[in-house]
Amino acid sequence: MMPASDRLDATFAALADPTRRAILARLALGEASVTELAEPFAMSQPAISKHLKVLERAGLISRGRDAQRRLSRIEAKPLEEANGWLEGYRQFWETRFQHLDALLDAVRSHMGDEGAADGDAPKRRRPRKK
Amino acid sequence: MMPASDRLDATFAALADPTRRAILARLALGEASVTELAEPFAMSQPAISKHLKVLERAGLISRGRDAQRRLSRIEAKPLEEANGWLEGYRQFWETRFQHLDALLDAVRSHMGDEGAADGDAPKRRRPRKK
């Protein structure tokens, strides 16, 4: 088994392609053969097979052994690990958006004050650094 | 601005490297210069600069214009978008794990039955295919 960091490398690299993400979206609905996967894409089966190999090496899919109708199946684990890594930053971006919300609220209440301020010139506030 | 799919490509590609992920982890604690970022890594400043360029192109960091002390800063948006994409699969892996839990419960209650079965040989079950 790959070390966790190598697995994340492989997962993120595999996800960095729109066709591979679309293949995963299709496989989330159920197993599919290469022929079925190639249909919605303007792509040859060998091109799709190449993408499947990348997904398989990253552990994002597994493939049946039946040579006639080799079904691909999505695997949940690497997606969950990648999500786990990103979740570590959730607090970070949520805090960032709370700051933006607070800033917007301040701007709105400031505009409200102006409306109620009998035509006084609005107080100049130091702009908040971005 | 890049289309959403191109942004995801760039984000996932940028995240597919352990040094770049470590740089982001450091920047989540606060802004840092290239010198500060290079310190914990056995890496030259030019090598770190190269990674910073990849992160900057993906929008994962922004960089100050002060040439003397050009601070890098993490940007929340692309991380949130990548997380949003993965969240689309949350139900999928949670269902998968519920199935595994149910299977484990079944196995455990089966073993419990055996334990209470006066030394009867355990019933042979067909192994479930992986």
PDB file of C-alpha atoms in Angstrom:
ATOM      1  CA  MET A   1       0.000   0.000   0.000  1.00  0.00           C
ATOM      2  CA  MET A   2       1.229   3.508  -0.815  1.00  0.00           C
ATOM      3  CA  PRO A   3       2.059   5.884   2.061  1.00  0.00           C
ATOM      4  CA  ALA A   4      -0.759   8.344   2.750  1.00  0.00           C
ATOM      5  CA  SER A   5       1.101  11.271   1.164  1.00  0.00           C
ATOM      6  CA  ASP A   6       1.801   9.342  -2.056  1.00  0.00           C
ATOM      7  CA  ARG A   7      -1.830   8.295  -2.177  1.00  0.00           C
ATOM      8  CA  LEU A   8      -2.921  11.933  -1.931  1.00  0.00           C
ATOM      9  CA  ASP A   9      -0.454  12.818  -4.727  1.00  0.00           C
ATOM     10  CA  ALA A  10      -1.957  10.113  -6.945  1.00  0.00           C
ATOM     11  CA  THR A  11      -5.552  11.015  -6.057  1.00  0.00           C
ATOM     12  CA  PHE A  12      -5.187  14.750  -6.675  1.00  0.00           C
ATOM     13  CA  ALA A  13      -3.224  14.147  -9.895  1.00  0.00           C
ATOM     14  CA  ALA A  14      -5.936  11.783 -11.134  1.00  0.00           C
ATOM     15  CA  LEU A  15      -8.645  14.323 -10.298  1.00  0.00           C
ATOM     16  CA  ALA A  16      -6.848  17.099 -12.219  1.00  0.00           C
ATOM     17  CA  ASP A  17      -8.552  16.151 -15.480  1.00  0.00           C
ATOM     18  CA  PRO A  18     -12.147  16.886 -16.575  1.00  0.00           C
ATOM     19  CA  THR A  19     -12.606  13.564 -18.427  1.00  0.00           C
ATOM     20  CA  ARG A  20     -11.474  11.569 -15.414  1.00  0.00           C
ATOM     21  CA  ARG A  21     -13.791  13.563 -13.147  1.00  0.00           C
ATOM     22  CA  ALA A  22     -16.659  12.915 -15.592  1.00  0.00           C
ATOM     23  CA  ILE A  23     -15.833   9.180 -15.633  1.00  0.00           C
ATOM     24  CA  LEU A  24     -16.026   9.130 -11.830  1.00  0.00           C
ATOM     25  CA  ALA A  25     -19.358  10.968 -11.938  1.00  0.00           C
ATOM     26  CA  ARG A  26     -20.672   8.286 -14.321  1.00  0.00           C
ATOM     27  CA  LEU A  27     -19.298   5.438 -12.188  1.00  0.00           C
ATOM     28  CA  ALA A  28     -20.890   6.887  -9.058  1.00  0.00           C
ATOM     29  CA  LEU A  29     -24.175   5.818 -10.723  1.00  0.00           C
ATOM     30  CA  GLY A  30     -22.974   2.230 -11.176  1.00  0.00           C
ATOM     31  CA  GLU A  31     -20.379  -0.023 -12.807  1.00  0.00           C
ATOM     32  CA  ALA A  32     -19.696   0.470 -16.510  1.00  0.00           C
ATOM     33  CA  SER A  33     -17.651  -1.071 -19.327  1.00  0.00           C
ATOM     34  CA  VAL A  34     -15.122   0.885 -21.401  1.00  0.00           C
ATOM     35  CA  THR A  35     -17.638   0.941 -24.290  1.00  0.00           C
ATOM     36  CA  GLU A  36     -20.303   2.447 -22.053  1.00  0.00           C
ATOM     37  CA  LEU A  37     -17.831   4.973 -20.646  1.00  0.00           C
ATOM     38  CA  ALA A  38     -16.560   6.002 -24.097  1.00  0.00           C
ATOM     39  CA  GLU A  39     -20.081   6.697 -25.460  1.00  0.00           C
ATOM     40  CA  PRO A  40     -20.800  10.122 -23.913  1.00  0.00           C
ATOM     41  CA  PHE A  41     -17.281  11.392 -24.690  1.00  0.00           C
ATOM     42  CA  ALA A  42     -15.982  12.230 -28.144  1.00  0.00           C
ATOM     43  CA  MET A  43     -13.087   9.942 -27.345  1.00  0.00           C
ATOM     44  CA  SER A  44     -11.700   6.623 -28.553  1.00  0.00           C
ATOM     45  CA  GLN A  45     -11.820   3.584 -26.294  1.00  0.00           C
ATOM     46  CA  PRO A  46      -8.002   3.518 -26.041  1.00  0.00           C
ATOM     47  CA  ALA A  47      -8.063   7.133 -24.833  1.00  0.00           C
ATOM     48  CA  ILE A  48     -10.694   6.220 -22.228  1.00  0.00           C
ATOM     49  CA  SER A  49      -8.669   3.129 -21.253  1.00  0.00           C
ATOM     50  CA  LYS A  50      -5.684   5.356 -20.601  1.00  0.00           C
ATOM     51  CA  HIS A  51      -7.738   7.505 -18.235  1.00  0.00           C
ATOM     52  CA  LEU A  52      -9.071   4.373 -16.524  1.00  0.00           C
ATOM     53  CA  LYS A  53      -5.494   3.204 -15.925  1.00  0.00           C
ATOM     54  CA  VAL A  54      -4.662   6.493 -14.198  1.00  0.00           C
ATOM     55  CA  LEU A  55      -7.799   6.214 -12.055  1.00  0.00           C
ATOM     56  CA  GLU A  56      -7.018   2.577 -11.245  1.00  0.00           C
ATOM     57  CA  ARG A  57      -3.401   3.319 -10.247  1.00  0.00           C
ATOM     58  CA  ALA A  58      -4.714   6.023  -7.903  1.00  0.00           C
ATOM     59  CA  GLY A  59      -7.125   3.486  -6.407  1.00  0.00           C
ATOM     60  CA  LEU A  60     -10.110   5.624  -7.441  1.00  0.00           C
ATOM     61  CA  ILE A  61     -11.580   2.750  -9.423  1.00  0.00           C
ATOM     62  CA  SER A  62     -11.189  -1.011  -9.487  1.00  0.00           C
ATOM     63  CA  ARG A  63     -11.713  -3.111 -12.609  1.00  0.00           C
ATOM     64  CA  GLY A  64     -13.238  -6.501 -13.088  1.00  0.00           C
ATOM     65  CA  ARG A  65     -11.129  -9.377 -14.368  1.00  0.00           C
ATOM     66  CA  ASP A  66     -13.607 -10.497 -17.027  1.00  0.00           C
ATOM     67  CA  ALA A  67     -11.745  -9.686 -20.269  1.00  0.00           C
ATOM     68  CA  GLN A  68     -14.975  -9.660 -22.339  1.00  0.00           C
ATOM     69  CA  ARG A  69     -16.776  -7.079 -20.270  1.00  0.00           C
ATOM     70  CA  ARG A  70     -14.327  -5.513 -17.926  1.00  0.00           C
ATOM     71  CA  LEU A  71     -16.427  -3.367 -15.614  1.00  0.00           C
ATOM     72  CA  SER A  72     -15.018  -0.352 -13.820  1.00  0.00           C
ATOM     73  CA  ARG A  73     -16.212   0.498 -10.359  1.00  0.00           C
ATOM     74  CA  ILE A  74     -15.638   3.639  -8.308  1.00  0.00           C
ATOM     75  CA  GLU A  75     -13.828   3.205  -4.972  1.00  0.00           C
ATOM     76  CA  ALA A  76     -14.781   5.506  -2.126  1.00  0.00           C
ATOM     77  CA  LYS A  77     -11.625   5.457   0.012  1.00  0.00           C
ATOM     78  CA  PRO A  78      -9.272   7.828  -1.901  1.00  0.00           C
ATOM     79  CA  LEU A  79     -12.069  10.365  -2.413  1.00  0.00           C
ATOM     80  CA  GLU A  80     -12.717  10.304   1.297  1.00  0.00           C
ATOM     81  CA  GLU A  81      -9.013  10.767   2.072  1.00  0.00           C
ATOM     82  CA  ALA A  82      -8.739  13.718  -0.322  1.00  0.00           C
ATOM     83  CA  ASN A  83     -11.841  15.191   1.279  1.00  0.00           C
ATOM     84  CA  GLY A  84     -10.303  14.620   4.711  1.00  0.00           C
ATOM     85  CA  TRP A  85      -7.237  16.607   3.696  1.00  0.00           C
ATOM     86  CA  LEU A  86      -9.344  19.507   2.391  1.00  0.00           C
ATOM     87  CA  GLU A  87     -11.547  19.408   5.499  1.00  0.00           C
ATOM     88  CA  GLY A  88      -8.448  20.425   7.463  1.00  0.00           C
ATOM     89  CA  TYR A  89      -8.812  23.803   5.759  1.00  0.00           C
ATOM     90  CA  ARG A  90     -12.567  24.140   6.251  1.00  0.00           C
ATOM     91  CA  GLN A  91     -12.208  26.189   9.416  1.00  0.00           C
ATOM     92  CA  PHE A  92      -9.745  28.349   7.535  1.00  0.00           C
ATOM     93  CA  TRP A  93     -12.058  29.266   4.643  1.00  0.00           C
ATOM     94  CA  GLU A  94     -15.124  29.493   6.862  1.00  0.00           C
ATOM     95  CA  THR A  95     -13.315  32.002   9.084  1.00  0.00           C
ATOM     96  CA  ARG A  96     -12.310  33.910   5.952  1.00  0.00           C
ATOM     97  CA  PHE A  97     -15.947  34.071   4.823  1.00  0.00           C
ATOM     98  CA  GLN A  98     -17.118  35.071   8.298  1.00  0.00           C
ATOM     99  CA  HIS A  99     -14.702  38.001   8.077  1.00  0.00           C
ATOM    100  CA  LEU A 100     -16.172  38.937   4.695  1.00  0.00           C
ATOM    101  CA  ASP A 101     -19.712  38.644   6.101  1.00  0.00           C
ATOM    102  CA  ALA A 102     -18.776  40.835   9.069  1.00  0.00           C
ATOM    103  CA  LEU A 103     -17.242  43.359   6.675  1.00  0.00           C
ATOM    104  CA  LEU A 104     -20.386  43.372   4.512  1.00  0.00           C
ATOM    105  CA  ASP A 105     -22.568  43.806   7.601  1.00  0.00           C
ATOM    106  CA  ALA A 106     -20.407  46.723   8.700  1.00  0.00           C
ATOM    107  CA  VAL A 107     -20.692  48.313   5.238  1.00  0.00           C
ATOM    108  CA  ARG A 108     -24.468  47.771   5.202  1.00  0.00           C
ATOM    109  CA  SER A 109     -25.022  49.203   8.679  1.00  0.00           C
ATOM    110  CA  HIS A 110     -22.761  52.122   7.747  1.00  0.00           C
ATOM    111  CA  MET A 111     -24.913  52.790   4.658  1.00  0.00           C
ATOM    112  CA  GLY A 112     -27.987  52.497   6.883  1.00  0.00           C
ATOM    113  CA  ASP A 113     -26.489  55.065   9.295  1.00  0.00           C
ATOM    114  CA  GLU A 114     -25.938  57.427   6.411  1.00  0.00           C
ATOM    115  CA  GLY A 115     -29.564  57.182   5.379  1.00  0.00           C
ATOM    116  CA  ALA A 116     -30.661  58.054   8.935  1.00  0.00           C
ATOM    117  CA  ALA A 117     -28.049  60.766   9.453  1.00  0.00           C
ATOM    118  CA  ASP A 118     -29.941  63.896   8.391  1.00  0.00           C
ATOM    119  CA  GLY A 119     -27.631  64.538   5.459  1.00  0.00           C
ATOM    120  CA  ASP A 120     -24.463  64.652   7.568  1.00  0.00           C
ATOM    121  CA  ALA A 121     -21.390  63.709   5.589  1.00  0.00           C
ATOM    122  CA  PRO A 122     -20.572  60.040   6.319  1.00  0.00           C
ATOM    123  CA  LYS A 123     -17.581  59.604   8.606  1.00  0.00           C
ATOM    124  CA  ARG A 124     -14.505  58.604   6.720  1.00  0.00           C
ATOM    125  CA  ARG A 125     -13.383  55.165   7.820  1.00  0.00           C
ATOM    126  CA  ARG A 126      -9.969  53.764   7.239  1.00  0.00           C
ATOM    127  CA  PRO A 127     -10.429  51.127   4.551  1.00  0.00           C
ATOM    128  CA  ARG A 128      -9.811  47.657   5.875  1.00  0.00           C
ATOM    129  CA  LYS A 129      -6.818  46.034   4.312  1.00  0.00           C
ATOM    130  CA  LYS A 130      -7.738  43.145   2.065  1.00  0.00           C
TER     131      LYS A 130
ATOM    132  CA  MET B   1     -11.193  34.149 -14.770  1.00  0.00           C
ATOM    133  CA  MET B   2     -10.788  30.477 -15.625  1.00  0.00           C
ATOM    134  CA  PRO B   3     -13.916  28.355 -16.184  1.00  0.00           C
ATOM    135  CA  ALA B   4     -14.841  26.279 -13.134  1.00  0.00           C
ATOM    136  CA  SER B   5     -13.579  23.026 -14.673  1.00  0.00           C
ATOM    137  CA  ASP B   6     -10.179  24.531 -15.571  1.00  0.00           C
ATOM    138  CA  ARG B   7      -9.922  25.927 -12.062  1.00  0.00           C
ATOM    139  CA  LEU B   8     -10.534  22.470 -10.614  1.00  0.00           C
ATOM    140  CA  ASP B   9      -7.865  21.049 -12.961  1.00  0.00           C
ATOM    141  CA  ALA B  10      -5.371  23.645 -11.747  1.00  0.00           C
ATOM    142  CA  THR B  11      -6.318  23.220  -8.079  1.00  0.00           C
ATOM    143  CA  PHE B  12      -6.097  19.428  -8.051  1.00  0.00           C
ATOM    144  CA  ALA B  13      -2.833  19.478 -10.070  1.00  0.00           C
ATOM    145  CA  ALA B  14      -1.337  21.973  -7.602  1.00  0.00           C
ATOM    146  CA  LEU B  15      -2.425  19.826  -4.642  1.00  0.00           C
ATOM    147  CA  ALA B  16      -0.803  16.695  -6.138  1.00  0.00           C
ATOM    148  CA  ASP B  17       2.555  17.468  -4.535  1.00  0.00           C
ATOM    149  CA  PRO B  18       3.603  17.001  -0.885  1.00  0.00           C
ATOM    150  CA  THR B  19       5.783  20.139  -0.770  1.00  0.00           C
ATOM    151  CA  ARG B  20       2.982  22.304  -2.112  1.00  0.00           C
ATOM    152  CA  ARG B  21       0.540  20.817   0.389  1.00  0.00           C
ATOM    153  CA  ALA B  22       3.060  21.496   3.193  1.00  0.00           C
ATOM    154  CA  ILE B  23       3.486  25.084   1.987  1.00  0.00           C
ATOM    155  CA  LEU B  24      -0.283  25.565   2.155  1.00  0.00           C
ATOM    156  CA  ALA B  25      -0.336  24.079   5.661  1.00  0.00           C
ATOM    157  CA  ARG B  26       2.307  26.613   6.692  1.00  0.00           C
ATOM    158  CA  LEU B  27       0.479  29.523   5.029  1.00  0.00           C
ATOM    159  CA  ALA B  28      -2.771  28.574   6.765  1.00  0.00           C
ATOM    160  CA  LEU B  29      -0.979  29.785   9.927  1.00  0.00           C
ATOM    161  CA  GLY B  30      -0.167  33.166   8.366  1.00  0.00           C
ATOM    162  CA  GLU B  31       1.678  34.958   5.561  1.00  0.00           C
ATOM    163  CA  ALA B  32       5.300  34.012   4.933  1.00  0.00           C
ATOM    164  CA  SER B  33       8.245  35.029   2.754  1.00  0.00           C
ATOM    165  CA  VAL B  34      10.091  32.628   0.437  1.00  0.00           C
ATOM    166  CA  THR B  35      12.961  32.523   2.954  1.00  0.00           C
ATOM    167  CA  GLU B  36      10.608  31.539   5.755  1.00  0.00           C
ATOM    168  CA  LEU B  37       8.921  28.950   3.552  1.00  0.00           C
ATOM    169  CA  ALA B  38      12.243  27.434   2.404  1.00  0.00           C
ATOM    170  CA  GLU B  39      13.544  26.961   5.982  1.00  0.00           C
ATOM    171  CA  PRO B  40      11.655  23.817   7.035  1.00  0.00           C
ATOM    172  CA  PHE B  41      12.280  22.122   3.670  1.00  0.00           C
ATOM    173  CA  ALA B  42      15.611  20.798   2.488  1.00  0.00           C
ATOM    174  CA  MET B  43      15.034  22.836  -0.636  1.00  0.00           C
ATOM    175  CA  SER B  44      16.564  25.851  -2.348  1.00  0.00           C
ATOM    176  CA  GLN B  45      14.638  29.107  -2.536  1.00  0.00           C
ATOM    177  CA  PRO B  46      14.365  28.812  -6.353  1.00  0.00           C
ATOM    178  CA  ALA B  47      12.776  25.373  -5.925  1.00  0.00           C
ATOM    179  CA  ILE B  48      10.297  26.808  -3.401  1.00  0.00           C
ATOM    180  CA  SER B  49       9.651  29.759  -5.743  1.00  0.00           C
ATOM    181  CA  LYS B  50       8.742  27.311  -8.501  1.00  0.00           C
ATOM    182  CA  HIS B  51       6.181  25.649  -6.233  1.00  0.00           C
ATOM    183  CA  LEU B  52       4.810  29.051  -5.225  1.00  0.00           C
ATOM    184  CA  LYS B  53       4.309  29.910  -8.905  1.00  0.00           C
ATOM    185  CA  VAL B  54       2.238  26.746  -9.405  1.00  0.00           C
ATOM    186  CA  LEU B  55       0.163  27.575  -6.320  1.00  0.00           C
ATOM    187  CA  GLU B  56      -0.259  31.177  -7.480  1.00  0.00           C
ATOM    188  CA  ARG B  57      -1.363  30.181 -10.996  1.00  0.00           C
ATOM    189  CA  ALA B  58      -3.960  27.879  -9.419  1.00  0.00           C
ATOM    190  CA  GLY B  59      -5.174  30.799  -7.289  1.00  0.00           C
ATOM    191  CA  LEU B  60      -4.348  28.885  -4.094  1.00  0.00           C
ATOM    192  CA  ILE B  61      -2.066  31.688  -2.929  1.00  0.00           C
ATOM    193  CA  SER B  62      -1.595  35.344  -3.697  1.00  0.00           C
ATOM    194  CA  ARG B  63       1.737  37.150  -3.381  1.00  0.00           C
ATOM    195  CA  GLY B  64       2.583  40.623  -2.193  1.00  0.00           C
ATOM    196  CA  ARG B  65       4.166  43.110  -4.596  1.00  0.00           C
ATOM    197  CA  ASP B  66       6.926  44.202  -2.206  1.00  0.00           C
ATOM    198  CA  ALA B  67      10.059  42.875  -3.967  1.00  0.00           C
ATOM    199  CA  GLN B  68      12.129  42.947  -0.739  1.00  0.00           C
ATOM    200  CA  ARG B  69       9.819  40.789   1.290  1.00  0.00           C
ATOM    201  CA  ARG B  70       7.296  39.224  -1.001  1.00  0.00           C
ATOM    202  CA  LEU B  71       4.788  37.575   1.298  1.00  0.00           C
ATOM    203  CA  SER B  72       2.676  34.629   0.188  1.00  0.00           C
ATOM    204  CA  ARG B  73      -0.842  34.273   1.453  1.00  0.00           C
ATOM    205  CA  ILE B  74      -3.210  31.330   1.200  1.00  0.00           C
ATOM    206  CA  GLU B  75      -6.498  31.917  -0.644  1.00  0.00           C
ATOM    207  CA  ALA B  76      -9.554  30.028   0.523  1.00  0.00           C
ATOM    208  CA  LYS B  77     -11.709  29.983  -2.619  1.00  0.00           C
ATOM    209  CA  PRO B  78     -10.093  27.214  -4.713  1.00  0.00           C
ATOM    210  CA  LEU B  79      -9.821  24.918  -1.682  1.00  0.00           C
ATOM    211  CA  GLU B  80     -13.496  25.452  -1.038  1.00  0.00           C
ATOM    212  CA  GLU B  81     -14.345  24.680  -4.678  1.00  0.00           C
ATOM    213  CA  ALA B  82     -12.290  21.475  -4.653  1.00  0.00           C
ATOM    214  CA  ASN B  83     -13.998  20.510  -1.409  1.00  0.00           C
ATOM    215  CA  GLY B  84     -17.366  21.259  -3.012  1.00  0.00           C
ATOM    216  CA  TRP B  85     -16.595  18.869  -5.854  1.00  0.00           C
ATOM    217  CA  LEU B  86     -15.578  16.086  -3.446  1.00  0.00           C
ATOM    218  CA  GLU B  87     -18.634  16.733  -1.266  1.00  0.00           C
ATOM    219  CA  GLY B  88     -20.724  15.602  -4.240  1.00  0.00           C
ATOM    220  CA  TYR B  89     -19.368  12.116  -3.511  1.00  0.00           C
ATOM    221  CA  ARG B  90     -19.855  12.226   0.261  1.00  0.00           C
ATOM    222  CA  GLN B  91     -23.198  10.453   0.133  1.00  0.00           C
ATOM    223  CA  PHE B  92     -21.572   7.869  -2.091  1.00  0.00           C
ATOM    224  CA  TRP B  93     -18.743   6.935   0.299  1.00  0.00           C
ATOM    225  CA  GLU B  94     -20.912   7.245   3.381  1.00  0.00           C
ATOM    226  CA  THR B  95     -23.354   4.733   1.872  1.00  0.00           C
ATOM    227  CA  ARG B  96     -20.403   2.494   1.037  1.00  0.00           C
ATOM    228  CA  PHE B  97     -19.201   2.620   4.646  1.00  0.00           C
ATOM    229  CA  GLN B  98     -22.705   1.990   5.961  1.00  0.00           C
ATOM    230  CA  HIS B  99     -22.713  -1.175   3.851  1.00  0.00           C
ATOM    231  CA  LEU B 100     -19.356  -2.182   5.355  1.00  0.00           C
ATOM    232  CA  ASP B 101     -20.670  -1.446   8.855  1.00  0.00           C
ATOM    233  CA  ALA B 102     -23.747  -3.569   8.194  1.00  0.00           C
ATOM    234  CA  LEU B 103     -21.515  -6.364   6.899  1.00  0.00           C
ATOM    235  CA  LEU B 104     -19.264  -6.156   9.978  1.00  0.00           C
ATOM    236  CA  ASP B 105     -22.316  -6.216  12.246  1.00  0.00           C
ATOM    237  CA  ALA B 106     -23.574  -9.293  10.431  1.00  0.00           C
ATOM    238  CA  VAL B 107     -20.171 -10.984  10.812  1.00  0.00           C
ATOM    239  CA  ARG B 108     -20.019 -10.033  14.511  1.00  0.00           C
ATOM    240  CA  SER B 109     -23.502 -11.300  15.289  1.00  0.00           C
ATOM    241  CA  HIS B 110     -22.666 -14.484  13.357  1.00  0.00           C
ATOM    242  CA  MET B 111     -19.527 -14.953  15.519  1.00  0.00           C
ATOM    243  CA  GLY B 112     -21.666 -14.249  18.575  1.00  0.00           C
ATOM    244  CA  ASP B 113     -24.041 -17.005  17.463  1.00  0.00           C
ATOM    245  CA  GLU B 114     -21.100 -19.357  17.049  1.00  0.00           C
ATOM    246  CA  GLY B 115     -19.832 -18.556  20.507  1.00  0.00           C
ATOM    247  CA  ALA B 116     -23.180 -19.591  21.932  1.00  0.00           C
ATOM    248  CA  ALA B 117     -23.340 -22.731  19.769  1.00  0.00           C
ATOM    249  CA  ASP B 118     -21.840 -25.331  22.144  1.00  0.00           C
ATOM    250  CA  GLY B 119     -18.644 -25.864  20.121  1.00  0.00           C
ATOM    251  CA  ASP B 120     -20.394 -26.591  16.833  1.00  0.00           C
ATOM    252  CA  ALA B 121     -18.083 -26.121  13.842  1.00  0.00           C
ATOM    253  CA  PRO B 122     -18.767 -22.693  12.314  1.00  0.00           C
ATOM    254  CA  LYS B 123     -20.815 -22.824   9.134  1.00  0.00           C
ATOM    255  CA  ARG B 124     -18.722 -22.328   6.038  1.00  0.00           C
ATOM    256  CA  ARG B 125     -19.825 -19.271   4.112  1.00  0.00           C
ATOM    257  CA  ARG B 126     -18.892 -18.444   0.591  1.00  0.00           C
ATOM    258  CA  PRO B 127     -16.333 -15.633   0.822  1.00  0.00           C
ATOM    259  CA  ARG B 128     -17.723 -12.389  -0.484  1.00  0.00           C
ATOM    260  CA  LYS B 129     -15.947 -11.158  -3.582  1.00  0.00           C
ATOM    261  CA  LYS B 130     -13.949  -7.971  -3.070  1.00  0.00           C
TER     262      LYS B 130
END
